[in-house]
Amino acid sequence: MTTSERVCRRCRYFVDDPHAVEQAFVGLTILSSAWGDTRGNQGLCIVHQQFLTPKLTCNHFTIRR
Amino acid sequence: MKRGLNLFKTEDYWAIWLGLLVIVIAVAFFWSGSTLKPWVVKPGSWSTLAELGSDFAKHAGGYVAILFGFGAVFALSMKVMGRDVRQFLLGFVVLFAGALAIFYLAGWSIMQKADLGAPLLALLVGLVIGNIKAMPHWIAASLRTEYYIKTGIVLLGATLPLTLIAEAGPIAFLQATIVSVTTWLTIYLAATRLFKLDPRFGAVLGTGGAVCGVSGSIAIGGAVRADKDHIAIGIGVVSVWAIVMIFTLAILTKMMIPLPTVGIAGTPAQVTPTGAWELSPAEAGAWVGTSEYADAAGFAVVAEIAEEHGDAAIYAFTLMKVIGRDIWIGIWAFVLSIVSVVYWEKKDDVNSPHGRVAATVIWERFPKFVLGFFAATILMSIIAAQAPEDRRGMAPMKGTFKSKAQKANYDADFSSFVVPQNLADRFIIDTGSGTISFVGKMSLPDLREILKTANSDQAWALKSLHHESDWYESVLLPKVIDPIKTLRSWAFVLCFLCIGLSTRFRDLMTFGLKPFWAFTIGVIVNVPLGFILTTKVFVDYWRGLQ
């Protein structure tokens, strides 16, 4: 796997499913949505507990099965 | 995700498809010589249960048509986006019934005397129910605040003239930029310098207050790699303040807008504020556009104003909030992602996620539903320009004049009426058929000229003719635009009810005092700044908007 493929989008620790994102942020749906373009394909890294764009990488990368 | 699939994978795109579908259907009915009007209805006013029953019986078919129409497209979109359609549909039926009940409650004479419109009632009732009892999952599945407001905004595009965007858009952008940058810097500096919060946390809070509320916090949170907890706190602070500001701004603007006078053509004239604390509806809309944090929250205020004063407040709000603030979120995300990498992130932490955010984020974070709003505006402006040049508007000499501001029965005699010389070839009196007609559109100066020699009954007949001579006002508006406006009202009330039902203050109030005060300092700067810019600096633009 090349470095460019070791990105959050392909990582098992990256939660970008809209339903899961809405579960993770209480109150998000009151005035916004995880199914909108402003959230887009960003997601939550459960290792770093950070909200990230999907093209980043880190030493904890583990391929998503 | 393949690019083609993206067009059906977010609520933004589905709001576009649904909004444009409604507009195309409305136009298709019109071109086939019909109108959607009988099927697109909302409850009227009532004071007795008999009147309520009669209104319901009269409109029941329309309610079912709207429920099935909206329900079918929303359910299809849920299916394509991979959500539970059954749960959504069950919840949507209940939500729709709730919106219908809210409309009827707002139409009750007692509520009208209390000056409470459907937007605020939906919010109030929703907040009471939502805070007494958490919504079950099957109802929660249908509480898609942002989806409904985006659909309403696309429909709004069909009612907002393109020329208005061209004329007032640059001013809205300038004012919104001044307010956004000032508010962002205030919140950011208060958060980081005064309360020593993490700069990325300050950016999340600042963008929530300055650009587009919770959506702004989420967009920037990803761009600057904010901690999950910081985004969660940002959502809580922004949501609580947004709801507080709905009621604050609604009460203030209701008090500050004077009652309209009647214009020459019988329609409500422009409200003319005289005191330092008086606002025209458009000024109120522009001020709300700089002072509210989320689209849905701001529309709750201006839709309430529109119940009494017409759509000017909604138009000004849309120009200020959607065009002036929302559409620049991608640029904020790109710039702040660079600032974050260069200044805010720890350089020695090799285990942290790393990599630069590309400029493509400007497009990725762009709220795509705005494209639907513009498409609807352009489409309807093209259709409005199709008015037949030789159209002959006609009005009876005996009848009833009815406008939003006036109603009068008249019986006019034009047998000895003196037509002004310059309009003699366009103004036709036919005593045989008992009608008067006018070739082409009668302008307000034309009407003033003709009214000079008219008595009272003739004046009412001439005002009717003025209305009938305008193809847009007398044909396109009632047959195409009004049904779209009615559906827009449904989308808005569904949205406001969702805000109330999904807000549980107990769950939201988990933030500490530091982020709350940092944001509050931004509010203290933002609200007066927006008011001064609207009512002093750019006052001529906003007072001119009707």
Coordinates of C-alpha atoms in Angstrom, one line a residue:
Chain A
M1 CA 0.0 0.0 0.0
T2 CA 1.4 3.4 -1.0
T3 CA 1.7 6.3 1.4
S4 CA -1.0 8.2 -0.5
E5 CA -3.4 5.3 0.2
R6 CA -2.7 5.2 3.9
V7 CA -5.3 7.9 4.6
C8 CA -8.0 8.4 7.2
R9 CA -10.7 7.6 4.6
R10 CA -9.4 4.0 4.4
C11 CA -8.6 3.7 8.1
R12 CA -10.7 1.5 10.5
Y13 CA -10.5 4.1 13.2
F14 CA -12.1 6.8 11.0
V15 CA -15.8 7.1 11.6
D16 CA -17.4 9.0 8.6
D17 CA -20.8 7.3 8.5
P18 CA -23.3 10.1 8.8
H19 CA -25.5 8.2 11.2
A20 CA -22.5 7.5 13.5
V21 CA -21.4 11.1 13.3
E22 CA -24.8 12.3 14.4
Q23 CA -24.7 9.8 17.3
A24 CA -21.3 11.1 18.3
F25 CA -22.4 14.7 18.5
V26 CA -25.4 15.2 20.6
G27 CA -27.5 18.1 19.3
L28 CA -25.9 18.2 15.9
T29 CA -29.3 17.6 14.2
I30 CA -31.0 20.5 15.9
L31 CA -29.7 23.0 13.5
S32 CA -27.4 21.0 11.2
S33 CA -26.9 17.6 9.7
A34 CA -24.2 15.0 9.1
W35 CA -25.9 14.3 5.7
G36 CA -25.0 17.9 4.4
D37 CA -22.1 19.1 2.4
T38 CA -20.6 21.3 5.1
R39 CA -19.8 18.0 7.0
G40 CA -19.3 16.3 3.7
N41 CA -16.8 13.4 4.1
Q42 CA -15.1 14.6 7.3
G43 CA -15.2 12.1 10.2
L44 CA -14.2 11.3 13.7
C45 CA -10.9 9.6 14.5
I46 CA -11.5 7.3 17.5
V47 CA -7.8 7.0 18.2
H48 CA -7.0 10.7 18.4
Q49 CA -10.6 11.8 19.3
Q50 CA -10.3 14.5 16.6
F51 CA -12.6 15.5 13.8
L52 CA -10.6 15.2 10.6
T53 CA -10.7 15.5 6.8
P54 CA -10.3 12.1 5.1
K55 CA -7.1 12.7 3.3
L56 CA -4.8 12.9 6.4
T57 CA -2.5 10.1 7.6
C58 CA -0.8 9.0 10.8
N59 CA 1.2 6.2 12.4
H60 CA -1.9 4.5 13.7
F61 CA -3.3 3.8 10.3
T62 CA -5.0 0.4 10.0
I63 CA -6.8 -0.6 6.9
R64 CA -10.5 -0.7 7.1
R65 CA -11.9 -4.1 6.3
Chain B
M1 CA -17.6 7.9 -3.7
K2 CA -18.1 8.4 -7.4
R3 CA -18.9 12.0 -8.5
G4 CA -22.2 11.0 -10.1
L5 CA -23.4 9.3 -6.9
N6 CA -22.6 12.5 -4.9
L7 CA -25.5 14.1 -6.6
F8 CA -27.8 11.8 -4.7
K9 CA -25.9 11.3 -1.5
T10 CA -26.3 14.5 0.5
E11 CA -29.4 16.4 1.7
D12 CA -28.1 19.5 -0.1
Y13 CA -28.5 17.8 -3.5
W14 CA -31.8 16.3 -2.6
A15 CA -33.1 19.7 -1.5
I16 CA -32.2 20.9 -5.0
W17 CA -33.9 18.1 -6.7
L18 CA -37.1 18.3 -4.6
G19 CA -37.2 22.1 -4.9
L20 CA -36.7 22.2 -8.6
L21 CA -39.2 19.3 -9.1
V22 CA -41.9 21.4 -7.3
I23 CA -41.1 24.4 -9.5
V24 CA -41.1 22.4 -12.7
I25 CA -44.4 20.8 -11.8
A26 CA -45.9 24.2 -10.9
V27 CA -44.7 25.7 -14.3
A28 CA -46.0 22.6 -16.2
F29 CA -49.4 22.9 -14.7
F30 CA -49.4 26.6 -15.6
W31 CA -48.4 26.0 -19.2
S32 CA -51.1 23.4 -19.6
G33 CA -53.6 26.0 -18.6
S34 CA -54.0 24.9 -15.0
T35 CA -52.5 25.6 -11.6
L36 CA -51.3 23.6 -8.6
K37 CA -53.3 26.0 -6.3
P38 CA -56.3 23.7 -5.5
W39 CA -53.8 21.0 -4.3
V40 CA -51.4 23.2 -2.5
V41 CA -53.1 24.6 0.5
K42 CA -52.7 25.6 4.1
P43 CA -55.2 26.2 6.8
G44 CA -57.1 29.5 6.9
S45 CA -58.3 31.6 9.8
W46 CA -61.0 30.4 12.2
S47 CA -62.7 31.4 15.4
T48 CA -65.3 28.6 16.0
L49 CA -65.0 24.8 15.8
A50 CA -67.6 24.9 13.0
E51 CA -65.3 27.1 10.9
L52 CA -62.3 24.9 11.7
G53 CA -64.2 21.8 10.6
S54 CA -65.4 23.5 7.4
D55 CA -61.8 24.7 6.6
F56 CA -60.4 21.2 7.2
A57 CA -63.1 19.5 5.1
K58 CA -62.4 22.0 2.3
H59 CA -58.6 21.5 2.3
A60 CA -58.3 17.8 3.4
G61 CA -57.5 16.6 -0.2
G62 CA -54.7 19.2 -0.5
Y63 CA -53.2 18.1 2.8
V64 CA -53.1 14.5 1.7
A65 CA -51.6 15.6 -1.6
I66 CA -48.8 17.5 0.1
L67 CA -48.2 14.7 2.6
F68 CA -47.9 12.2 -0.2
G69 CA -45.9 14.5 -2.5
F70 CA -43.3 15.6 0.1
G71 CA -43.4 12.2 1.9
A72 CA -42.6 10.3 -1.4
V73 CA -39.6 12.4 -2.4
F74 CA -38.2 12.6 1.1
A75 CA -38.6 8.8 1.5
L76 CA -36.9 8.2 -1.8
S77 CA -34.0 10.4 -0.8
M78 CA -33.8 8.6 2.6
K79 CA -33.6 5.2 0.7
V80 CA -30.9 6.4 -1.6
M81 CA -28.9 7.9 1.3
G82 CA -29.1 4.6 3.0
R83 CA -31.5 5.4 5.8
D84 CA -34.4 3.6 7.3
V85 CA -37.3 4.5 5.1
R86 CA -40.0 2.9 7.3
Q87 CA -38.9 4.8 10.4
F88 CA -38.7 8.0 8.5
L89 CA -42.2 7.7 7.0
L90 CA -43.8 6.8 10.3
G91 CA -42.2 9.8 11.9
F92 CA -42.9 12.1 8.9
V93 CA -46.6 11.4 9.1
V94 CA -46.6 12.4 12.8
L95 CA -44.5 15.5 12.0
F96 CA -46.7 16.5 9.2
A97 CA -49.8 16.1 11.4
G98 CA -48.0 18.3 14.0
A99 CA -47.3 21.0 11.4
L100 CA -50.9 20.9 10.3
A101 CA -52.0 21.3 13.9
I102 CA -49.6 24.2 14.3
F103 CA -51.0 25.9 11.2
Y104 CA -54.5 25.6 12.6
L105 CA -53.4 26.8 16.0
A106 CA -51.9 29.9 14.3
G107 CA -55.1 30.5 12.3
W108 CA -57.2 30.6 15.5
S109 CA -58.5 34.1 16.1
I110 CA -57.1 34.2 19.7
M111 CA -53.6 33.4 18.5
Q112 CA -53.8 36.0 15.8
K113 CA -54.8 38.6 18.4
A114 CA -51.8 37.4 20.4
D115 CA -49.6 38.1 17.3
L116 CA -48.2 34.6 17.3
G117 CA -47.6 33.1 13.9
A118 CA -47.0 29.5 12.8
P119 CA -43.2 29.8 12.9
L120 CA -42.9 30.8 16.5
L121 CA -45.7 28.5 17.6
A122 CA -44.1 25.5 15.9
L123 CA -40.9 26.3 17.8
L124 CA -42.6 26.9 21.1
V125 CA -44.8 23.8 21.0
G126 CA -41.8 21.7 19.8
L127 CA -39.6 23.0 22.6
V128 CA -42.2 22.2 25.3
I129 CA -42.9 18.7 24.0
G130 CA -39.2 18.0 23.2
N131 CA -38.1 19.0 26.7
I132 CA -40.8 17.1 28.5
K133 CA -40.2 13.8 26.7
A134 CA -37.4 12.7 24.4
M135 CA -38.6 11.7 21.0
P136 CA -38.7 8.0 20.2
H137 CA -36.3 6.8 17.4
W138 CA -39.0 6.5 14.8
I139 CA -40.0 10.2 15.2
A140 CA -36.4 11.3 15.6
A141 CA -35.7 9.8 12.2
S142 CA -37.9 12.3 10.6
L143 CA -36.5 15.4 12.5
R144 CA -34.3 16.6 9.6
T145 CA -34.2 20.4 10.4
E146 CA -31.5 21.2 7.9
Y147 CA -33.0 19.1 5.1
Y148 CA -36.4 20.9 5.4
I149 CA -34.9 24.4 5.6
K150 CA -32.7 23.8 2.6
T151 CA -35.7 22.6 0.6
G152 CA -37.6 25.7 1.7
I153 CA -34.6 27.9 0.6
V154 CA -34.6 26.4 -2.9
L155 CA -38.3 27.0 -3.1
L156 CA -37.7 30.5 -1.9
G157 CA -35.4 31.0 -4.9
A158 CA -38.4 30.8 -7.1
T159 CA -40.0 33.8 -5.4
L160 CA -37.0 36.1 -5.1
P161 CA -36.3 38.3 -8.2
L162 CA -32.9 37.9 -9.8
T163 CA -32.6 41.6 -10.1
L164 CA -32.8 41.9 -6.3
I165 CA -29.8 39.6 -5.9
A166 CA -27.9 41.6 -8.4
E167 CA -28.8 45.0 -6.8
A168 CA -28.5 44.1 -3.1
G169 CA -26.2 41.1 -3.2
P170 CA -22.9 43.0 -3.2
I171 CA -24.1 45.2 -0.2
A172 CA -25.2 42.1 1.7
F173 CA -21.8 40.5 1.0
L174 CA -19.9 43.6 2.2
Q175 CA -22.0 44.0 5.3
A176 CA -21.9 40.3 6.1
T177 CA -18.2 40.2 5.6
I178 CA -17.6 43.1 8.0
V179 CA -19.8 41.4 10.6
S180 CA -18.4 37.9 10.1
V181 CA -14.7 38.9 10.3
T182 CA -15.3 41.2 13.4
T183 CA -17.4 38.5 15.1
W184 CA -14.9 35.7 14.3
L185 CA -12.0 37.8 15.6
T186 CA -13.9 38.8 18.8
I187 CA -14.8 35.2 19.7
Y188 CA -11.4 33.8 18.7
L189 CA -9.5 36.5 20.7
A190 CA -11.8 36.2 23.7
A191 CA -11.4 32.4 23.7
T192 CA -7.7 32.3 23.2
R193 CA -6.4 35.5 25.0
L194 CA -9.0 36.0 27.7
F195 CA -9.9 32.4 28.5
K196 CA -6.7 30.6 27.3
L197 CA -8.6 28.1 25.2
D198 CA -7.0 26.0 22.5
P199 CA -6.8 28.1 19.2
R200 CA -8.5 25.4 17.2
F201 CA -11.3 25.5 19.8
G202 CA -11.5 29.3 19.4
A203 CA -11.7 28.8 15.6
V204 CA -14.6 26.3 16.0
L205 CA -16.5 28.7 18.3
G206 CA -15.7 31.7 16.2
T207 CA -16.9 30.2 12.9
G208 CA -20.1 29.0 14.6
G209 CA -20.9 32.6 15.6
A210 CA -19.6 34.3 12.5
V211 CA -20.4 32.2 9.5
C212 CA -23.1 29.5 9.6
G213 CA -23.7 28.2 13.1
V214 CA -23.4 24.5 13.9
S215 CA -22.6 23.6 10.3
G216 CA -19.8 26.2 10.4
S217 CA -18.4 24.6 13.6
I218 CA -18.4 21.2 12.0
A219 CA -16.8 22.4 8.7
I220 CA -14.0 24.2 10.5
G221 CA -13.6 21.5 13.1
G222 CA -12.6 19.1 10.4
A223 CA -10.4 21.6 8.6
V224 CA -8.4 22.5 11.7
R225 CA -8.4 19.0 13.3
A226 CA -10.3 20.1 16.3
D227 CA -10.9 17.8 19.3
K228 CA -14.2 15.9 19.4
D229 CA -15.1 17.5 22.7
H230 CA -14.4 21.0 21.4
I231 CA -16.8 20.5 18.5
A232 CA -19.4 19.0 20.8
I233 CA -19.1 22.0 23.1
G234 CA -19.3 24.3 20.1
I235 CA -22.5 22.6 19.0
G236 CA -24.1 23.1 22.4
V237 CA -23.1 26.8 22.8
V238 CA -24.1 27.7 19.3
S239 CA -27.5 25.9 19.5
V240 CA -28.4 27.4 22.8
W241 CA -27.6 30.9 21.7
A242 CA -29.3 30.4 18.3
I243 CA -32.6 29.5 20.1
V244 CA -32.3 32.3 22.6
M245 CA -31.7 34.7 19.7
I246 CA -34.8 33.4 17.8
F247 CA -37.1 34.7 20.6
T248 CA -35.0 37.8 21.4
L249 CA -34.9 38.9 17.7
A250 CA -38.5 38.0 17.0
I251 CA -39.8 40.0 20.0
L252 CA -37.5 43.0 19.3
T253 CA -38.3 43.2 15.6
K254 CA -42.0 42.8 16.1
M255 CA -41.8 45.8 18.5
M256 CA -39.6 47.8 16.1
I257 CA -41.4 47.5 12.8
P258 CA -44.2 50.1 12.5
L259 CA -47.6 49.2 11.0
P260 CA -47.6 49.6 7.2
T261 CA -49.6 52.3 5.4
V262 CA -51.6 51.6 2.2
G263 CA -49.9 52.4 -1.1
I264 CA -51.5 54.0 -4.1
A265 CA -52.3 50.7 -5.8
G266 CA -54.0 49.4 -2.7
T267 CA -51.1 47.1 -1.7
P268 CA -49.2 47.7 1.6
A269 CA -46.8 50.6 1.1
Q270 CA -43.3 50.5 2.2
V271 CA -43.1 50.7 6.0
T272 CA -41.5 54.0 6.7
P273 CA -39.6 54.0 10.0
T274 CA -39.2 57.4 11.6
G275 CA -37.6 56.8 15.0
A276 CA -34.1 55.7 15.7
W277 CA -35.4 52.4 17.0
E278 CA -37.9 51.7 14.2
L279 CA -37.1 49.2 11.4
S280 CA -38.5 48.4 8.0
P281 CA -39.2 44.7 7.5
A282 CA -36.2 44.5 5.2
E283 CA -33.9 46.2 7.7
A284 CA -35.2 43.7 10.3
G285 CA -34.4 40.8 7.9
A286 CA -30.9 42.1 7.2
W287 CA -30.2 42.6 11.0
V288 CA -31.4 39.1 11.7
G289 CA -29.1 37.9 8.9
T290 CA -26.1 39.3 10.6
S291 CA -27.2 38.3 14.2
E292 CA -28.5 34.7 13.9
Y293 CA -26.1 31.8 13.7
A294 CA -28.0 29.1 11.8
D295 CA -30.2 29.4 8.7
A296 CA -33.1 27.5 10.3
A297 CA -33.0 29.7 13.4
G298 CA -32.9 32.9 11.4
F299 CA -35.7 31.8 9.1
A300 CA -37.8 31.2 12.1
V301 CA -37.6 34.9 13.0
V302 CA -38.0 36.3 9.5
A303 CA -40.9 33.9 8.6
E304 CA -42.6 35.2 11.7
I305 CA -42.1 38.8 10.5
A306 CA -43.3 37.8 7.1
E307 CA -46.7 36.6 8.5
E308 CA -47.5 40.3 9.1
H309 CA -45.3 42.3 6.9
G310 CA -44.7 40.3 3.7
D311 CA -41.6 38.7 2.3
A312 CA -39.1 41.6 2.4
A313 CA -37.6 40.4 5.7
I314 CA -37.2 36.9 4.3
Y315 CA -35.5 38.3 1.1
A316 CA -33.1 40.5 3.1
F317 CA -32.2 37.7 5.5
T318 CA -31.5 35.4 2.6
L319 CA -29.3 37.9 0.9
M320 CA -27.4 38.5 4.1
K321 CA -27.2 35.1 5.6
V322 CA -27.2 32.6 2.7
I323 CA -25.4 34.7 0.1
G324 CA -23.4 37.0 2.4
R325 CA -22.2 34.4 4.9
D326 CA -23.0 30.7 4.2
I327 CA -21.5 30.3 0.8
W328 CA -18.0 31.4 2.0
I329 CA -17.6 28.6 4.5
G330 CA -15.3 26.7 2.1
I331 CA -12.9 29.7 2.0
W332 CA -13.0 30.0 5.8
A333 CA -12.2 26.3 6.0
F334 CA -9.3 26.5 3.5
V335 CA -7.7 29.6 5.1
L336 CA -8.1 28.3 8.7
S337 CA -6.7 24.8 7.7
I338 CA -3.5 26.6 6.6
V339 CA -3.3 28.7 9.7
S340 CA -3.8 25.6 11.8
V341 CA -1.0 23.7 10.1
V342 CA 1.4 26.7 10.2
Y343 CA 0.6 28.1 13.6
W344 CA -1.6 26.0 15.8
E345 CA -0.5 22.4 15.6
K346 CA 2.3 20.9 17.6
K347 CA 5.2 20.3 15.2
D348 CA 7.0 17.6 17.3
D349 CA 4.0 15.2 17.6
V350 CA 4.8 12.7 14.9
N351 CA 1.9 10.5 15.8
S352 CA -0.8 13.1 15.1
P353 CA -2.7 13.0 11.9
H354 CA -0.8 15.1 9.3
G355 CA -1.1 16.3 5.8
R356 CA -2.4 19.5 4.2
V357 CA -6.0 20.3 3.4
A358 CA -6.2 20.9 -0.4
A359 CA -7.9 23.9 -2.0
T360 CA -10.6 21.5 -3.2
V361 CA -12.1 21.9 0.3
I362 CA -13.5 25.3 -0.9
W363 CA -15.9 23.4 -3.2
E364 CA -16.3 20.3 -0.9
R365 CA -17.6 22.4 2.0
F366 CA -19.7 24.7 -0.2
P367 CA -23.4 24.3 0.7
K368 CA -24.6 23.0 -2.6
F369 CA -28.3 23.7 -2.0
V370 CA -27.4 27.3 -2.7
L371 CA -27.0 26.3 -6.3
G372 CA -30.6 25.1 -6.3
F373 CA -31.6 28.5 -4.9
F374 CA -29.9 30.3 -7.7
A375 CA -31.2 27.9 -10.3
A376 CA -34.8 28.5 -9.1
T377 CA -34.3 32.3 -9.1
I378 CA -32.9 32.2 -12.7
L379 CA -35.6 29.8 -13.9
M380 CA -38.4 31.9 -12.5
S381 CA -36.9 35.1 -13.7
I382 CA -36.8 33.7 -17.3
I383 CA -40.4 32.6 -17.0
A384 CA -41.4 36.0 -15.6
A385 CA -39.8 37.7 -18.6
Q386 CA -42.2 35.8 -20.9
A387 CA -45.1 38.3 -20.3
P388 CA -47.0 38.9 -23.6
E389 CA -46.1 42.5 -24.7
D390 CA -49.6 43.1 -26.1
R391 CA -51.4 41.7 -23.1
R392 CA -54.6 43.5 -22.4
G393 CA -55.6 43.6 -18.7
M394 CA -59.3 43.9 -18.0
A395 CA -61.4 44.8 -15.0
P396 CA -65.1 45.1 -14.4
M397 CA -66.7 48.5 -13.8
K398 CA -68.7 46.9 -10.9
G399 CA -67.0 44.5 -8.6
T400 CA -64.8 44.0 -5.5
F401 CA -61.3 45.3 -5.2
K402 CA -59.2 43.1 -2.9
S403 CA -55.6 43.4 -2.0
K404 CA -53.5 42.4 1.0
A405 CA -54.2 45.8 2.6
Q406 CA -57.6 46.7 1.3
K407 CA -61.0 45.4 0.3
A408 CA -63.9 47.5 -1.2
N409 CA -67.0 47.0 -3.3
Y410 CA -67.4 49.5 -6.1
D411 CA -69.8 50.4 -8.9
A412 CA -68.1 52.8 -11.2
D413 CA -69.6 54.8 -14.1
F414 CA -67.0 55.6 -16.8
S415 CA -69.4 57.1 -19.4
S416 CA -68.0 60.6 -18.9
F417 CA -64.5 59.7 -17.7
V418 CA -61.7 61.9 -19.1
V419 CA -58.8 59.7 -20.1
P420 CA -55.4 61.5 -20.0
Q421 CA -54.2 62.3 -23.5
N422 CA -50.9 60.3 -23.3
L423 CA -52.7 57.1 -22.3
A424 CA -55.7 57.4 -24.6
D425 CA -54.5 54.8 -27.0
R426 CA -53.9 52.2 -24.3
F427 CA -56.9 52.8 -22.0
I428 CA -60.2 51.3 -23.4
I429 CA -63.7 51.8 -21.9
D430 CA -66.3 49.3 -23.1
T431 CA -69.6 50.4 -21.6
G432 CA -71.4 47.6 -23.5
S433 CA -69.6 44.8 -21.6
G434 CA -69.1 46.9 -18.5
T435 CA -65.3 46.6 -18.5
I436 CA -62.3 48.8 -18.7
S437 CA -59.0 47.5 -20.1
F438 CA -55.4 48.6 -20.5
V439 CA -52.9 47.5 -23.2
G440 CA -49.5 46.5 -21.7
K441 CA -48.5 46.9 -18.0
M442 CA -49.9 50.0 -16.2
S443 CA -47.1 51.5 -14.3
L444 CA -47.6 53.4 -11.0
P445 CA -47.0 56.8 -12.7
D446 CA -49.7 55.7 -15.3
L447 CA -52.1 54.9 -12.4
R448 CA -51.4 58.2 -10.7
E449 CA -52.1 60.0 -13.9
I450 CA -55.4 58.3 -14.5
L451 CA -56.5 58.6 -10.8
K452 CA -56.3 62.4 -11.0
T453 CA -59.7 62.7 -12.6
A454 CA -61.3 59.6 -10.9
N455 CA -64.0 59.6 -8.2
S456 CA -64.0 57.0 -5.4
D457 CA -65.7 54.1 -7.3
Q458 CA -63.7 54.8 -10.4
A459 CA -60.5 54.7 -8.4
W460 CA -61.3 51.2 -7.1
A461 CA -62.0 50.0 -10.6
L462 CA -58.7 51.6 -11.8
K463 CA -56.8 49.9 -9.0
S464 CA -58.3 46.6 -10.1
L465 CA -57.2 47.3 -13.7
H466 CA -53.7 48.3 -12.5
H467 CA -53.5 44.8 -10.9
E468 CA -54.9 43.0 -13.9
S469 CA -52.6 44.7 -16.3
D470 CA -49.6 43.3 -14.6
W471 CA -49.1 39.7 -16.0
Y472 CA -46.7 38.8 -13.2
E473 CA -49.0 40.0 -10.4
S474 CA -52.4 38.9 -11.8
V475 CA -51.4 35.6 -13.6
L476 CA -48.0 34.2 -12.7
L477 CA -48.1 35.1 -9.0
P478 CA -51.4 33.5 -8.1
K479 CA -51.0 30.5 -10.4
V480 CA -47.3 29.6 -10.0
I481 CA -45.6 31.6 -7.3
D482 CA -48.3 31.4 -4.6
P483 CA -48.5 27.6 -4.6
I484 CA -44.6 27.5 -4.4
K485 CA -44.8 29.9 -1.5
T486 CA -47.4 27.7 0.3
L487 CA -45.1 24.7 -0.1
R488 CA -42.2 26.8 1.2
S489 CA -44.3 27.6 4.3
W490 CA -44.9 23.9 4.9
A491 CA -41.2 23.2 4.6
F492 CA -40.4 26.0 7.0
V493 CA -43.0 25.0 9.6
L494 CA -41.8 21.3 9.4
C495 CA -38.3 22.7 10.0
F496 CA -39.2 24.9 13.0
L497 CA -41.2 22.1 14.6
C498 CA -38.1 19.9 14.2
I499 CA -35.9 22.5 15.9
G500 CA -38.2 22.5 18.9
L501 CA -38.7 18.7 19.1
S502 CA -35.0 17.9 18.8
T503 CA -33.8 20.5 21.3
R504 CA -33.2 19.1 24.8
F505 CA -31.6 21.8 26.8
R506 CA -30.5 19.3 29.5
D507 CA -28.4 17.5 26.9
L508 CA -27.0 20.7 25.4
M509 CA -26.0 22.5 28.6
T510 CA -22.9 20.5 29.2
F511 CA -20.4 23.2 28.3
G512 CA -18.2 25.1 30.7
L513 CA -18.4 28.8 31.3
K514 CA -15.2 29.7 29.4
P515 CA -16.5 28.8 25.9
F516 CA -19.9 30.2 26.8
W517 CA -18.5 33.6 27.8
A518 CA -16.2 33.7 24.8
F519 CA -19.1 33.2 22.5
T520 CA -21.3 35.6 24.5
I521 CA -18.7 38.4 24.1
G522 CA -19.0 37.7 20.3
V523 CA -22.8 38.1 20.6
I524 CA -22.4 41.4 22.5
V525 CA -20.3 42.7 19.6
N526 CA -22.2 41.1 16.7
V527 CA -25.8 42.2 17.5
P528 CA -25.2 46.0 17.9
L529 CA -22.7 46.0 15.0
G530 CA -25.3 44.4 12.7
F531 CA -27.9 46.8 13.8
I532 CA -25.7 49.9 13.2
L533 CA -24.6 48.7 9.8
T534 CA -28.2 47.9 8.8
T535 CA -29.9 51.0 10.1
K536 CA -27.1 53.6 9.7
V537 CA -24.4 52.7 7.3
F538 CA -26.3 50.7 4.6
V539 CA -29.8 52.0 5.6
D540 CA -30.7 53.3 2.0
Y541 CA -30.2 49.8 0.5
W542 CA -32.3 48.0 3.1
R543 CA -35.1 50.6 3.2
G544 CA -35.3 50.4 -0.6
L545 CA -35.9 46.7 -0.6
Q546 CA -39.5 45.6 -0.7

